[in-house]
Short mmCIF file of C-alpha atoms and ligand atoms in Angstrom, two decimals:
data_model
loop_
_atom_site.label_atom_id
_atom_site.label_comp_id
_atom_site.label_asym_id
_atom_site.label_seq_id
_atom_site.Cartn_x
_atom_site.Cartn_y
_atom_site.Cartn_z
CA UNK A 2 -11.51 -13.57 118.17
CA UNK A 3 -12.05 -12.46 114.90
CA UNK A 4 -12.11 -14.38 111.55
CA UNK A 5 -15.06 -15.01 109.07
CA UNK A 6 -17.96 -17.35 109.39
CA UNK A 7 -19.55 -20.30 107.48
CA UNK A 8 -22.58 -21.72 106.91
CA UNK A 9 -23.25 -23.81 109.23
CA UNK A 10 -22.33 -28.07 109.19
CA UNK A 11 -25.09 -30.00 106.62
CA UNK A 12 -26.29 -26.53 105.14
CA UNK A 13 -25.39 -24.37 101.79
CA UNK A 14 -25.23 -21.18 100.26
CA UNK A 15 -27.35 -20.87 96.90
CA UNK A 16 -25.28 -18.58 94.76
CA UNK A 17 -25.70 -17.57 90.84
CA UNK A 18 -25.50 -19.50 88.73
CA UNK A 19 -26.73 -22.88 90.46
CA UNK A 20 -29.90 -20.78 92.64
CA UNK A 21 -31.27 -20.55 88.85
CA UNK A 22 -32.02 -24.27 88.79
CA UNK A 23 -33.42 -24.23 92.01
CA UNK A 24 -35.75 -21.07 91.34
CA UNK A 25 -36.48 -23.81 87.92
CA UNK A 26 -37.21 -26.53 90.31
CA UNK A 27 -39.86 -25.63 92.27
CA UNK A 28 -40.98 -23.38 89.40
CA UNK A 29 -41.51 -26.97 87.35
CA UNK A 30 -42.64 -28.99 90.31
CA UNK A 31 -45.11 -26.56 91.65
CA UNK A 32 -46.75 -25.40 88.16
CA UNK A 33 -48.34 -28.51 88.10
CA UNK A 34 -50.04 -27.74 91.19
CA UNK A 35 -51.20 -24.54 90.07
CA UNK A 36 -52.15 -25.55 87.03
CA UNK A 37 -54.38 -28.81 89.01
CA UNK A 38 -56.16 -25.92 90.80
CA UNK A 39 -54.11 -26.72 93.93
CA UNK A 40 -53.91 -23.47 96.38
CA UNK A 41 -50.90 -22.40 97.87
CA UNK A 42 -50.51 -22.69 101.59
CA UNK A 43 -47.40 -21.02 103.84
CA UNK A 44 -47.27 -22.17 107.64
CA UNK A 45 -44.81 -21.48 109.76
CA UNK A 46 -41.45 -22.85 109.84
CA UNK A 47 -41.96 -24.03 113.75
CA UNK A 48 -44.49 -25.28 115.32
CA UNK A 49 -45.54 -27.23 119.02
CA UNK A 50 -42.66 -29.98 119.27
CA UNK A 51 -45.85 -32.45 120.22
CA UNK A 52 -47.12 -31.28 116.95
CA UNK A 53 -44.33 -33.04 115.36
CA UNK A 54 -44.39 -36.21 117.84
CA UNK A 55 -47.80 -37.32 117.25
CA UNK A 56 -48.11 -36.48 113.66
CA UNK A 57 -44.52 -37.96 112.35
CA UNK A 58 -44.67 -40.58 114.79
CA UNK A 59 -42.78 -41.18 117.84
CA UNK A 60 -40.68 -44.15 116.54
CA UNK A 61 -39.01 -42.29 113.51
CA UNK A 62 -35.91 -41.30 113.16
CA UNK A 63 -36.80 -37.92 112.42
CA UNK A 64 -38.64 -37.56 115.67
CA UNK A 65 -36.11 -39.84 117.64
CA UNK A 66 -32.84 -37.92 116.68
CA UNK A 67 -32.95 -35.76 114.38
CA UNK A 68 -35.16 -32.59 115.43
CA UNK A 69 -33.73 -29.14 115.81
CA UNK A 70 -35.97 -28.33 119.22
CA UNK A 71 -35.74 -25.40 121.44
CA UNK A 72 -37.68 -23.40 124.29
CA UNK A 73 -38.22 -20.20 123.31
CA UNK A 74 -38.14 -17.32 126.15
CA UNK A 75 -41.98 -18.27 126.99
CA UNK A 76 -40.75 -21.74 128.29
CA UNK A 77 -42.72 -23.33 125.14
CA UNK A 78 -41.10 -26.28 123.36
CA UNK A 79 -40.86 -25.88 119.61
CA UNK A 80 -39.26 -27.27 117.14
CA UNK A 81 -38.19 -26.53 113.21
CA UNK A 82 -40.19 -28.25 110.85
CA UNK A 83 -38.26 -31.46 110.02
CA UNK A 84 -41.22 -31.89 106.80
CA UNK A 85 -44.67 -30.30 105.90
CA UNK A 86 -47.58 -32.25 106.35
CA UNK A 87 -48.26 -32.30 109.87
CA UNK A 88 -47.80 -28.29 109.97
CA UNK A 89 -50.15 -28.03 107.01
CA UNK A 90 -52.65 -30.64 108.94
CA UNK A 91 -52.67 -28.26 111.54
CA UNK A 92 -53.38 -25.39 109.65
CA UNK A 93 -56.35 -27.20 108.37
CA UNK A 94 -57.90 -28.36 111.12
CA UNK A 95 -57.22 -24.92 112.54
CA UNK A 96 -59.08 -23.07 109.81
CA UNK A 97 -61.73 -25.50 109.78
CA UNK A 98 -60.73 -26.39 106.38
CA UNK A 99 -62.62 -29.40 106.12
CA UNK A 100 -66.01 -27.93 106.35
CA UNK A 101 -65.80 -25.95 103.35
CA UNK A 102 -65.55 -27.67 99.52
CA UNK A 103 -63.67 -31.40 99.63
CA UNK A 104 -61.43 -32.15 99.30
CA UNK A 105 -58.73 -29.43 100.27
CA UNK A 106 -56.02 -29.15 97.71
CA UNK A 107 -53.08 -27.43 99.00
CA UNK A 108 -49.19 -27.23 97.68
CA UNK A 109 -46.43 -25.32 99.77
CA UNK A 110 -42.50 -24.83 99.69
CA UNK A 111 -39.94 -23.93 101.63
CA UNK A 112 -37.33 -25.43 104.31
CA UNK A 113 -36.98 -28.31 106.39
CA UNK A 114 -34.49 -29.05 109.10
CA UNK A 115 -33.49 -32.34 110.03
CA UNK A 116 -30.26 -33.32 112.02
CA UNK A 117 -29.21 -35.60 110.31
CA UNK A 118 -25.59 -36.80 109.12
CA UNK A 119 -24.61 -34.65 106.36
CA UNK A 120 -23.28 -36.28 102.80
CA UNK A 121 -23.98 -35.49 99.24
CA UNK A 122 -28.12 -34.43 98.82
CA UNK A 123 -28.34 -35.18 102.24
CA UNK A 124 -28.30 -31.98 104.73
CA UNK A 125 -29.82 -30.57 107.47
CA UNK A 126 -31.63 -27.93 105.68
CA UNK A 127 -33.46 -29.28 102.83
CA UNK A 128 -36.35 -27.85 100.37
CA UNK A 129 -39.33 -29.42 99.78
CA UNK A 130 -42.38 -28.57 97.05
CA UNK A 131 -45.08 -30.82 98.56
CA UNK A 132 -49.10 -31.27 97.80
CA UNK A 133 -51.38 -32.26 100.14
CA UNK A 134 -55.07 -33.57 98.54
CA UNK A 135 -57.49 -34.18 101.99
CA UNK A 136 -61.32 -34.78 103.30
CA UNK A 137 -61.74 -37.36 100.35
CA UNK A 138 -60.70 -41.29 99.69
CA UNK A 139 -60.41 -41.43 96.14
CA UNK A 140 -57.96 -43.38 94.68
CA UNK A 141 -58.00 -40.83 92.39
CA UNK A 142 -56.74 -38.35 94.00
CA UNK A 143 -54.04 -41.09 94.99
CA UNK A 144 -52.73 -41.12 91.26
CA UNK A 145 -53.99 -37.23 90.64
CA UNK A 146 -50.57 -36.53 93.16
CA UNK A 147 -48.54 -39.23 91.88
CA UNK A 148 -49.33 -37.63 87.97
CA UNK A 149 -48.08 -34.55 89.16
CA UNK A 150 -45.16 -35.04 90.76
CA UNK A 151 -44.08 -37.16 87.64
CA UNK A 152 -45.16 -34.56 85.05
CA UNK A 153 -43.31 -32.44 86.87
CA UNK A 154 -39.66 -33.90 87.01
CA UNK A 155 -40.57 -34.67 83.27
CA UNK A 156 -41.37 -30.97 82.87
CA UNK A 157 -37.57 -30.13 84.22
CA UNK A 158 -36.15 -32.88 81.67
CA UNK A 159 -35.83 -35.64 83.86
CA UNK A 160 -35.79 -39.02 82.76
CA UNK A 161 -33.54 -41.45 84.61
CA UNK A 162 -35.66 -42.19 87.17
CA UNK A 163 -38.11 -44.97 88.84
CA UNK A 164 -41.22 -44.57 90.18
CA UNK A 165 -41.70 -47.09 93.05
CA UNK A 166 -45.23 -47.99 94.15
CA UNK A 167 -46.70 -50.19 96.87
CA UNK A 168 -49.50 -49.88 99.28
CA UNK A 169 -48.98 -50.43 103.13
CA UNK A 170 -52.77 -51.26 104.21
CA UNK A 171 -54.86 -49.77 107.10
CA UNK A 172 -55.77 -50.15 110.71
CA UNK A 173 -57.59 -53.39 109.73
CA UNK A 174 -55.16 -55.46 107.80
CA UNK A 175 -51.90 -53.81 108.97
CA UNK A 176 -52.19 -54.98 112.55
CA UNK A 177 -52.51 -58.65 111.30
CA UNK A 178 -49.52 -58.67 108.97
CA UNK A 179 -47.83 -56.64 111.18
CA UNK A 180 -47.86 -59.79 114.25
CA UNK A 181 -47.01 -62.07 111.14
CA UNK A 182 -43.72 -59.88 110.10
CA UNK A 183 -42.76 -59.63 114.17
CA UNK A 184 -43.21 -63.26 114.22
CA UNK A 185 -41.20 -63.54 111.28
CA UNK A 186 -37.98 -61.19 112.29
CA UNK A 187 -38.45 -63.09 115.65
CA UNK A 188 -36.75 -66.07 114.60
CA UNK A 189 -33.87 -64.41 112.54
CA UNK A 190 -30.48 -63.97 114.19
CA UNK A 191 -30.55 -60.11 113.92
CA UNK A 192 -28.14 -58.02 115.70
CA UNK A 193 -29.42 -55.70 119.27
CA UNK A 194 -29.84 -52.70 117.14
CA UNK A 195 -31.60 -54.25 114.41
CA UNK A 196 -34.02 -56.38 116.98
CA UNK A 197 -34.97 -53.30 118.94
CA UNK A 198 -36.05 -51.54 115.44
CA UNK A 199 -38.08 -54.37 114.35
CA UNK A 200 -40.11 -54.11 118.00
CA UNK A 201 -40.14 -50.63 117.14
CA UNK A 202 -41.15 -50.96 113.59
CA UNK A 203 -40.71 -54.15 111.97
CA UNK A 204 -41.41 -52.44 108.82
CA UNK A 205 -38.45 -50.83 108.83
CA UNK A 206 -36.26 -53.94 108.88
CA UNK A 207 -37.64 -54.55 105.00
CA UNK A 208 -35.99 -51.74 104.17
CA UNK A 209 -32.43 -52.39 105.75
CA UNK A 210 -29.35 -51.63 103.21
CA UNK A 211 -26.85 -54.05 104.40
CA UNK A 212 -26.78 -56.98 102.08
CA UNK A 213 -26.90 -59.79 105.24
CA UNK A 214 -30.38 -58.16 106.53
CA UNK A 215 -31.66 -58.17 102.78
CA UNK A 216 -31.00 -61.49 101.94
CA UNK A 217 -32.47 -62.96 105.64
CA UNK A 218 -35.73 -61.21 104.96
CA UNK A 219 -35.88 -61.86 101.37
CA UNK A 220 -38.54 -64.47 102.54
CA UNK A 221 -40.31 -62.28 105.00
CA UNK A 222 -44.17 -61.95 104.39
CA UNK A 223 -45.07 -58.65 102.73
CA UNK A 224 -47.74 -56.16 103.06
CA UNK A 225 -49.12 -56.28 99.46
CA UNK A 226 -49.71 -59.79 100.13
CA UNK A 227 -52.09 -59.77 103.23
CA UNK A 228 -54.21 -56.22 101.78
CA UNK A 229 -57.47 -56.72 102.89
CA UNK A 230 -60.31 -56.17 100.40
CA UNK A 231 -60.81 -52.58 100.83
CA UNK A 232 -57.00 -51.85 100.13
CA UNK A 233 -56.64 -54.04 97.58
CA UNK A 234 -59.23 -52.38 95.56
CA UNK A 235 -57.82 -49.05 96.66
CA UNK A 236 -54.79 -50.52 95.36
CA UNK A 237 -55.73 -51.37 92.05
CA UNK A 238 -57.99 -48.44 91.39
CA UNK A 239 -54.64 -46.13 91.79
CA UNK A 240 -52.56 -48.53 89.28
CA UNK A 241 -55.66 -48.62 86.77
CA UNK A 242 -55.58 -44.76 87.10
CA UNK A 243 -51.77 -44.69 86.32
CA UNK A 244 -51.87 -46.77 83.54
CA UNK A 245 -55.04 -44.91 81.49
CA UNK A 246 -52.89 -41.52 82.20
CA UNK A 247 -49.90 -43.38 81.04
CA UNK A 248 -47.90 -42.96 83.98
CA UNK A 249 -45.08 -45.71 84.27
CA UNK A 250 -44.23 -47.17 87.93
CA UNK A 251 -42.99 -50.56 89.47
CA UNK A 252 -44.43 -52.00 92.36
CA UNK A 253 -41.74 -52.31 95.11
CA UNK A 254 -42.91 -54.88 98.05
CA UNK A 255 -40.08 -53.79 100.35
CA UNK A 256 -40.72 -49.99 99.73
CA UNK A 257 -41.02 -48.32 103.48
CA UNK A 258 -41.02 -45.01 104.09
CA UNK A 259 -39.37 -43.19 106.94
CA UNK A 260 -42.10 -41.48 108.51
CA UNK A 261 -45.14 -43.05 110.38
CA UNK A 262 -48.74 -41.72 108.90
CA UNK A 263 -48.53 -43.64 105.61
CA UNK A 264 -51.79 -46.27 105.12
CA UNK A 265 -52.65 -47.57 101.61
CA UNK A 266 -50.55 -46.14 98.60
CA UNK A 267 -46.81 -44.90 98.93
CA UNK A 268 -44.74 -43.82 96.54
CA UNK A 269 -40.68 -42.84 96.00
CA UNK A 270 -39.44 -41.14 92.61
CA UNK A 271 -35.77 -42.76 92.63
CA UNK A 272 -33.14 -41.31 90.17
CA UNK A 273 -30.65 -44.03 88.94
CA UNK A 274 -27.63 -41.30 88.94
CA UNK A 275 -27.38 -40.05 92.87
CA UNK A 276 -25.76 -42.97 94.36
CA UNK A 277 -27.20 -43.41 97.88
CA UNK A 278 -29.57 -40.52 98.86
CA UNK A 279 -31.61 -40.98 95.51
CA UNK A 280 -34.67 -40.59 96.31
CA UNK A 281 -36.21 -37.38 94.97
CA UNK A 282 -39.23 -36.91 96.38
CA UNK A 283 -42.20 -39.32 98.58
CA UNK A 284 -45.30 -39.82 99.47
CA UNK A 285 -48.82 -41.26 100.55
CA UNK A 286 -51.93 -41.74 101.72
CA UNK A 287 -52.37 -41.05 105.70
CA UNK A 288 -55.59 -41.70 106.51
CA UNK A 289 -55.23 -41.73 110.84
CA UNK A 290 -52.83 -38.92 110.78
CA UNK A 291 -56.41 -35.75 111.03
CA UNK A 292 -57.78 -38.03 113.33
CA UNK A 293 -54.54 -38.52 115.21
CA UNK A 294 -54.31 -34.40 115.12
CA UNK A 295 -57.64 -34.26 116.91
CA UNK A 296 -59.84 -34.09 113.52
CA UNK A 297 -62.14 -35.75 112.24
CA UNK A 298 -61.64 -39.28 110.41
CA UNK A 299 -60.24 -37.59 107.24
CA UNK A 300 -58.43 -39.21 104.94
CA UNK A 301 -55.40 -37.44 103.03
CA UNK A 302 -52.74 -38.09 100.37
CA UNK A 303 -49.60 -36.10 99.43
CA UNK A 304 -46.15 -35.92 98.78
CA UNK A 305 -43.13 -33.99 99.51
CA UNK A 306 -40.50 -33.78 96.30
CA UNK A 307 -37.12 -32.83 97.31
CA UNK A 308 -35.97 -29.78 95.54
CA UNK A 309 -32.02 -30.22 96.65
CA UNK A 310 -32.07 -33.59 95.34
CA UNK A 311 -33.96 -32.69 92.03
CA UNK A 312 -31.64 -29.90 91.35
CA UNK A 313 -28.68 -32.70 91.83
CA UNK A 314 -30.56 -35.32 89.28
CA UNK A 315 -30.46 -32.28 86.62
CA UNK A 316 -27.26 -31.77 87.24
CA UNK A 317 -26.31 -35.64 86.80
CA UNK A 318 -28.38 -35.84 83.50
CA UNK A 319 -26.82 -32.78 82.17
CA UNK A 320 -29.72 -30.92 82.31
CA UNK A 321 -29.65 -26.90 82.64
CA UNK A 322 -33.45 -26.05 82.62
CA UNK A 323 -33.14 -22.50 82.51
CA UNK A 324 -31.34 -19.82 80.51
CA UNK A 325 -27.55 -19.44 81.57
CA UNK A 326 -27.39 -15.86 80.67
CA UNK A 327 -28.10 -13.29 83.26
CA UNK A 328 -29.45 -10.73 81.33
CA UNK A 329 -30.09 -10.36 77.07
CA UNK A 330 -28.90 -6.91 76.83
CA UNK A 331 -25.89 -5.06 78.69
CA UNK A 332 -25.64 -1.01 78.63
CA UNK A 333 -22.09 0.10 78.06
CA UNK A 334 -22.14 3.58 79.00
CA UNK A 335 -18.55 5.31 78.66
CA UNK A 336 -19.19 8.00 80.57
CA UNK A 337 -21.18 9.45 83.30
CA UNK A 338 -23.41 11.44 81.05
CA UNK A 339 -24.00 8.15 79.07
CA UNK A 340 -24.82 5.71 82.08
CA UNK A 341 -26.94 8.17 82.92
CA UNK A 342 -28.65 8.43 79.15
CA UNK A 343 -28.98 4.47 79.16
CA UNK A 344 -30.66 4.46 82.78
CA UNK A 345 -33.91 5.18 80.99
CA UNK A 346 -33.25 2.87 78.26
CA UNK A 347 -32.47 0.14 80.56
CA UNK A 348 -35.45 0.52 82.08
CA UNK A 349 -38.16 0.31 78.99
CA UNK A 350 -36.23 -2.70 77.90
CA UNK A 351 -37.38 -3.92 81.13
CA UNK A 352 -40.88 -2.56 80.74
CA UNK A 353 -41.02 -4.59 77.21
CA UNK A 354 -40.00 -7.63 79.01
CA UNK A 355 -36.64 -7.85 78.31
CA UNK A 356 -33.72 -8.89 80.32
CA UNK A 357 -31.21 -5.78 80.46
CA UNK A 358 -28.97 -4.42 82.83
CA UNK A 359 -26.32 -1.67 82.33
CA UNK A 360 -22.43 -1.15 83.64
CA UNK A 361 -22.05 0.70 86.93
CA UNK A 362 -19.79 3.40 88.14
CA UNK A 363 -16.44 4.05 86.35
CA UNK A 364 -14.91 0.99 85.28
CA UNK A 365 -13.95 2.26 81.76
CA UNK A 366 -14.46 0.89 78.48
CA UNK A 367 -12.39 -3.00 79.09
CA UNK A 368 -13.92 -3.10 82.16
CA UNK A 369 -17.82 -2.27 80.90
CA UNK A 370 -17.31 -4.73 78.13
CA UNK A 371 -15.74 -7.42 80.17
CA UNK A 372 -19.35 -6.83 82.47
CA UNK A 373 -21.59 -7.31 79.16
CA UNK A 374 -19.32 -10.38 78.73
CA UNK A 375 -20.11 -11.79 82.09
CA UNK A 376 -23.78 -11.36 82.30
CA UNK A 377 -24.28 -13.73 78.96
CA UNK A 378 -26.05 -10.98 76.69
CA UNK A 379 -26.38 -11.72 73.15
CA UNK A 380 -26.02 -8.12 72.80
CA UNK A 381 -24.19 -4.77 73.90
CA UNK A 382 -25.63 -1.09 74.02
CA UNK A 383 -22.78 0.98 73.53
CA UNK A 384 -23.01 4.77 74.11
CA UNK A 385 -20.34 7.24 74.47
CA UNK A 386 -20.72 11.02 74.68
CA UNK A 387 -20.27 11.39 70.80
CA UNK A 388 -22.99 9.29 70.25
CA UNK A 389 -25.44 11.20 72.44
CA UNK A 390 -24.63 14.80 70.69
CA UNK A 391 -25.66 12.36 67.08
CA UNK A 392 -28.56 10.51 68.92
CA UNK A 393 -27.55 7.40 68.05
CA UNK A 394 -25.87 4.04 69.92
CA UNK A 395 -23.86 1.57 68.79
CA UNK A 396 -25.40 -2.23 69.31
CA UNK A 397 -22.89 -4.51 69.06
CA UNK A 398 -24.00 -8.47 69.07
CA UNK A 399 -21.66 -10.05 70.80
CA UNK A 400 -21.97 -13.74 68.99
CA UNK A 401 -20.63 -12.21 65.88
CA UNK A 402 -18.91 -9.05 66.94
CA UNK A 403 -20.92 -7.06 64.00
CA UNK A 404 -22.30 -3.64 65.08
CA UNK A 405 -24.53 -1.17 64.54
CA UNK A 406 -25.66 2.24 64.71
CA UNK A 407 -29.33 2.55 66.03
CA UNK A 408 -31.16 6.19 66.40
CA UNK A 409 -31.60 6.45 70.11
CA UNK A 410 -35.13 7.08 69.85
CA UNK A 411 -35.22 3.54 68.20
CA UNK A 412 -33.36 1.74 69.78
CA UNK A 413 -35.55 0.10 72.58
CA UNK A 414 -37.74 -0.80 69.64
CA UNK A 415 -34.96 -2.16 67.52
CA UNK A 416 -33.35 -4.53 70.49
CA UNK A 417 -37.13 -5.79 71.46
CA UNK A 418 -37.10 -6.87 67.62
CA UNK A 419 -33.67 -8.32 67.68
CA UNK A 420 -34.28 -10.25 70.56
CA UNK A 421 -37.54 -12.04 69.53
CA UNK A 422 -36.98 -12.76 65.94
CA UNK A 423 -39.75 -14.79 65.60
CA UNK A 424 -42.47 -12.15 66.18
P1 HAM B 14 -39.79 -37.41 103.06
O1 HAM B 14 -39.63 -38.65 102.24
O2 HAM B 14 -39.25 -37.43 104.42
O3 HAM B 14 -41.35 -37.08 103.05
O4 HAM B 14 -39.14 -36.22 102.27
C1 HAM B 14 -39.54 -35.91 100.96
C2 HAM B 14 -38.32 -35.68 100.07
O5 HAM B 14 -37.53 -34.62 100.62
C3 HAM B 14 -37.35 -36.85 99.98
O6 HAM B 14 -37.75 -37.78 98.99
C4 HAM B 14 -36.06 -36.16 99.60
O7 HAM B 14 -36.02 -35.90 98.21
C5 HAM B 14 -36.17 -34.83 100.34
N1 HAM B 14 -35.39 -34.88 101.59
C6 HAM B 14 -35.77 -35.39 102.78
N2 HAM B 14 -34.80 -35.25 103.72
C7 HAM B 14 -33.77 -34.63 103.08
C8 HAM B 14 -32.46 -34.20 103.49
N3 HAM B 14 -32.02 -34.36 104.73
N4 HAM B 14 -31.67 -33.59 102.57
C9 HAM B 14 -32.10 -33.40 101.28
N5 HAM B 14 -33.32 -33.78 100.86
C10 HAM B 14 -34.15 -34.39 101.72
C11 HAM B 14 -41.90 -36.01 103.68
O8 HAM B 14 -41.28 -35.11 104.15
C12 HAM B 14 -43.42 -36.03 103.65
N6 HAM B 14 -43.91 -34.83 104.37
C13 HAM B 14 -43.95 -36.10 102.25
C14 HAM B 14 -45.44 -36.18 102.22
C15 HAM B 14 -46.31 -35.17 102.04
N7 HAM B 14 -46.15 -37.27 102.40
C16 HAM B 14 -47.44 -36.98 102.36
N8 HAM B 14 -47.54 -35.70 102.15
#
């Protein structure tokens, strides 16, 4: 058989001009890190499957269906990251992290697999930019994360979306609410599936879509309600926090996240103009997830913000947060003797930090100009042999069509000054 190939079901191809908003994306959403003193972190994109099982959380959907695991030729089981944190808690513990200064501020990017049912900003490869803040319980930190990731989307021109905050407790007054909701979903006529995810996780039935599950647990006791002390402060000192940095949120009672390690604050960034898979990007405190990793009782708080699904709320709000032209100046050289001549050229333009790039090979004169046309530039370096015996070239701006004639030895300096009139 022969015949071409595509990629495969759930993933996508990032071609020019769209990969520029994603290289804009997690340019946006991680220069907040950087600029919070957060250091970069890269681990690798599989680790142990039990890795995954333990620190996700056997009940999740993630873990339950929708890992991409293999044995490698060693007879190990691994699997492809389906999210970041537990690899990064890993590393940490690994490195001994937690004995040096506290707490350990890391961001990272990069790919996540997940098998799950593909639509639109839903697939089965997905980038994340995510934060991870651990070794200290400050509420804080808590709002510190949630800051960021908001200043971030803000930073890309978002505005059309929610943030949604609630807090989910801890291992003392989860357990207690936790018998209260069972209790509760117990004497609801829910259907097999449903009942065997509420023994599962009854938390999870709060967050069922289908209008008949909604409106039987529109009564059902809530978290926020039963906090005990502890998380109820913790709770308040993050809100107080957001609301002297000015961030805006609304508490969501019913907000429940898909994975297992959150305690205390979560949080969602929802966009009003995706349709179903809106959230952009999650998080939390998980303060039993080191501990659960075989580390120390460490407390952490992070997020991961989805960079597929923040390039898609751009896109819905019209936003194009980087320039559309490829380059700002185009050599046209119309012969071989003048490509050659603008090679040079081409490349202090670069030096001076200018976009530039030149035409290649022998397409003629239509077909040189019908490159500098295609790669945006404001302007056009023409040079033809006549012009080199004079030691001139013709610049020709292509928003107005005027040109002119430019000693060569001048002209690098001429187009830097043309293209930042304001210095
Ligand atoms: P998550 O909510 O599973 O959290 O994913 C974070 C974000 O990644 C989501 O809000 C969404 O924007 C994006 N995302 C997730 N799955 C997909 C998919 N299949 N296709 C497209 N985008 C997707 C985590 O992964 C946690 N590790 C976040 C975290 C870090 N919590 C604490 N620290």
């Amino acid at each position: 058989m022969t015949g071409r190939f595509q990629a495969p079901k759930g993933t996508y191809d990032l071609l020019p001009p769209r990969s520029a908003l994603f290289l804009a994306v997690v340019e946006a959403l991680s220069g907040e890190l950087i600029r919070a003193g957060y250091g970069h972190v890269q681990t690798p994109m599989f680790e142990d499957t039990e890795l995954f099982a333990r620190g996700v959380g056997e009940s999740t959907d993630v873990v339950q269906k929708e890992m991409y695991t293999f044995t490698d030729r060693g007879g190990r089981s691994l699997t492809l990251r389906p999210e970041g944190t537990a690899g990064v808690m890993r590393a940490i513990l690994e490195h001994n992290l937690l004995e040096g200064a506290l707490p350990v501020k890391l961001w990272y990017t990069g790919p996540n697999f997940r098998y799950e049912q593909p639509q639109s900003g839903r697939y089965r490869q997905h980038t994340q930019v995510g934060a991870e803040a651990v070794g200290v319980d400050d509420p804080l930190l808590d709002a510190e994360l949630i800051t960021l990731a908001d200043r971030g989307y803000r930073a890309l021109g978002l505005r059309d979306y929610d943030l949604r905050l609630t807090s989910l407790g801890c291992g003392t007054c989860r357990p207690p609410y936790r018998a209260r909701l069972t209790e509760f979903l117990a004497g609801l006529d829910l259907d097999e599936p449903t009942r065997v995810r509420a023994e599962l996780n009854p938390l999870r039935v709060l967050d069922d879509k289908r209008p008949e599950v909604k409106a039987m647990v529109a009564d059902a006791p809530v978290m926020l309600e039963h906090l005990c002390d502890d998380c109820a402060a913790h709770f308040g000192a993050v809100r107080a926090a957001l609301d002297a940095i000015g961030v805006d949120y609304v508490v969501d009672r019913f907000l429940v996240r898909g994975l297992d390690y959150y305690t205390r604050t979560t949080f969602e960034f929802v966009h009003r103009g995706l349709g179903a898979q809106a959230s952009i990007g999650g998080g939390g405190r998980y303060d039993g997830l080191i501990a659960e990793l075989g580390g120390p009782e460490a407390g952490g708080v992070g997020f991961g913000l989805g960079v597929d699904r923040a390039m898609l709320a751009c896109e819905a709000e019209g936003l194009t947060p980087f320039s559309a032209a490829r380059v700002e100046v185009f050599g046209v050289g119309l012969s071989a003797a003048a490509r050659s001549r603008l090679a040079p050229i081409v490349a202090a333009l670069r030096e001076a930090g200018i976009r530039a790039d030149q035409s290649y090979g022998d397409r003629g004169l239509k077909g040189a100009m019908r490159g500098a046309d295609r790669s945006g530039a404001r302007y056009a370096l023409v040079l033809g042999d006549r012009d080199i015996e004079a030691g001139v070239a013709q610049v020709k701006d292509l928003s107005d069509g005027t040109q002119t004639e430019v000693a060569l030895a001048d002209v690098v300096e001429y187009l830097v000054r043309a293209a930042n009139p304001g210095d």
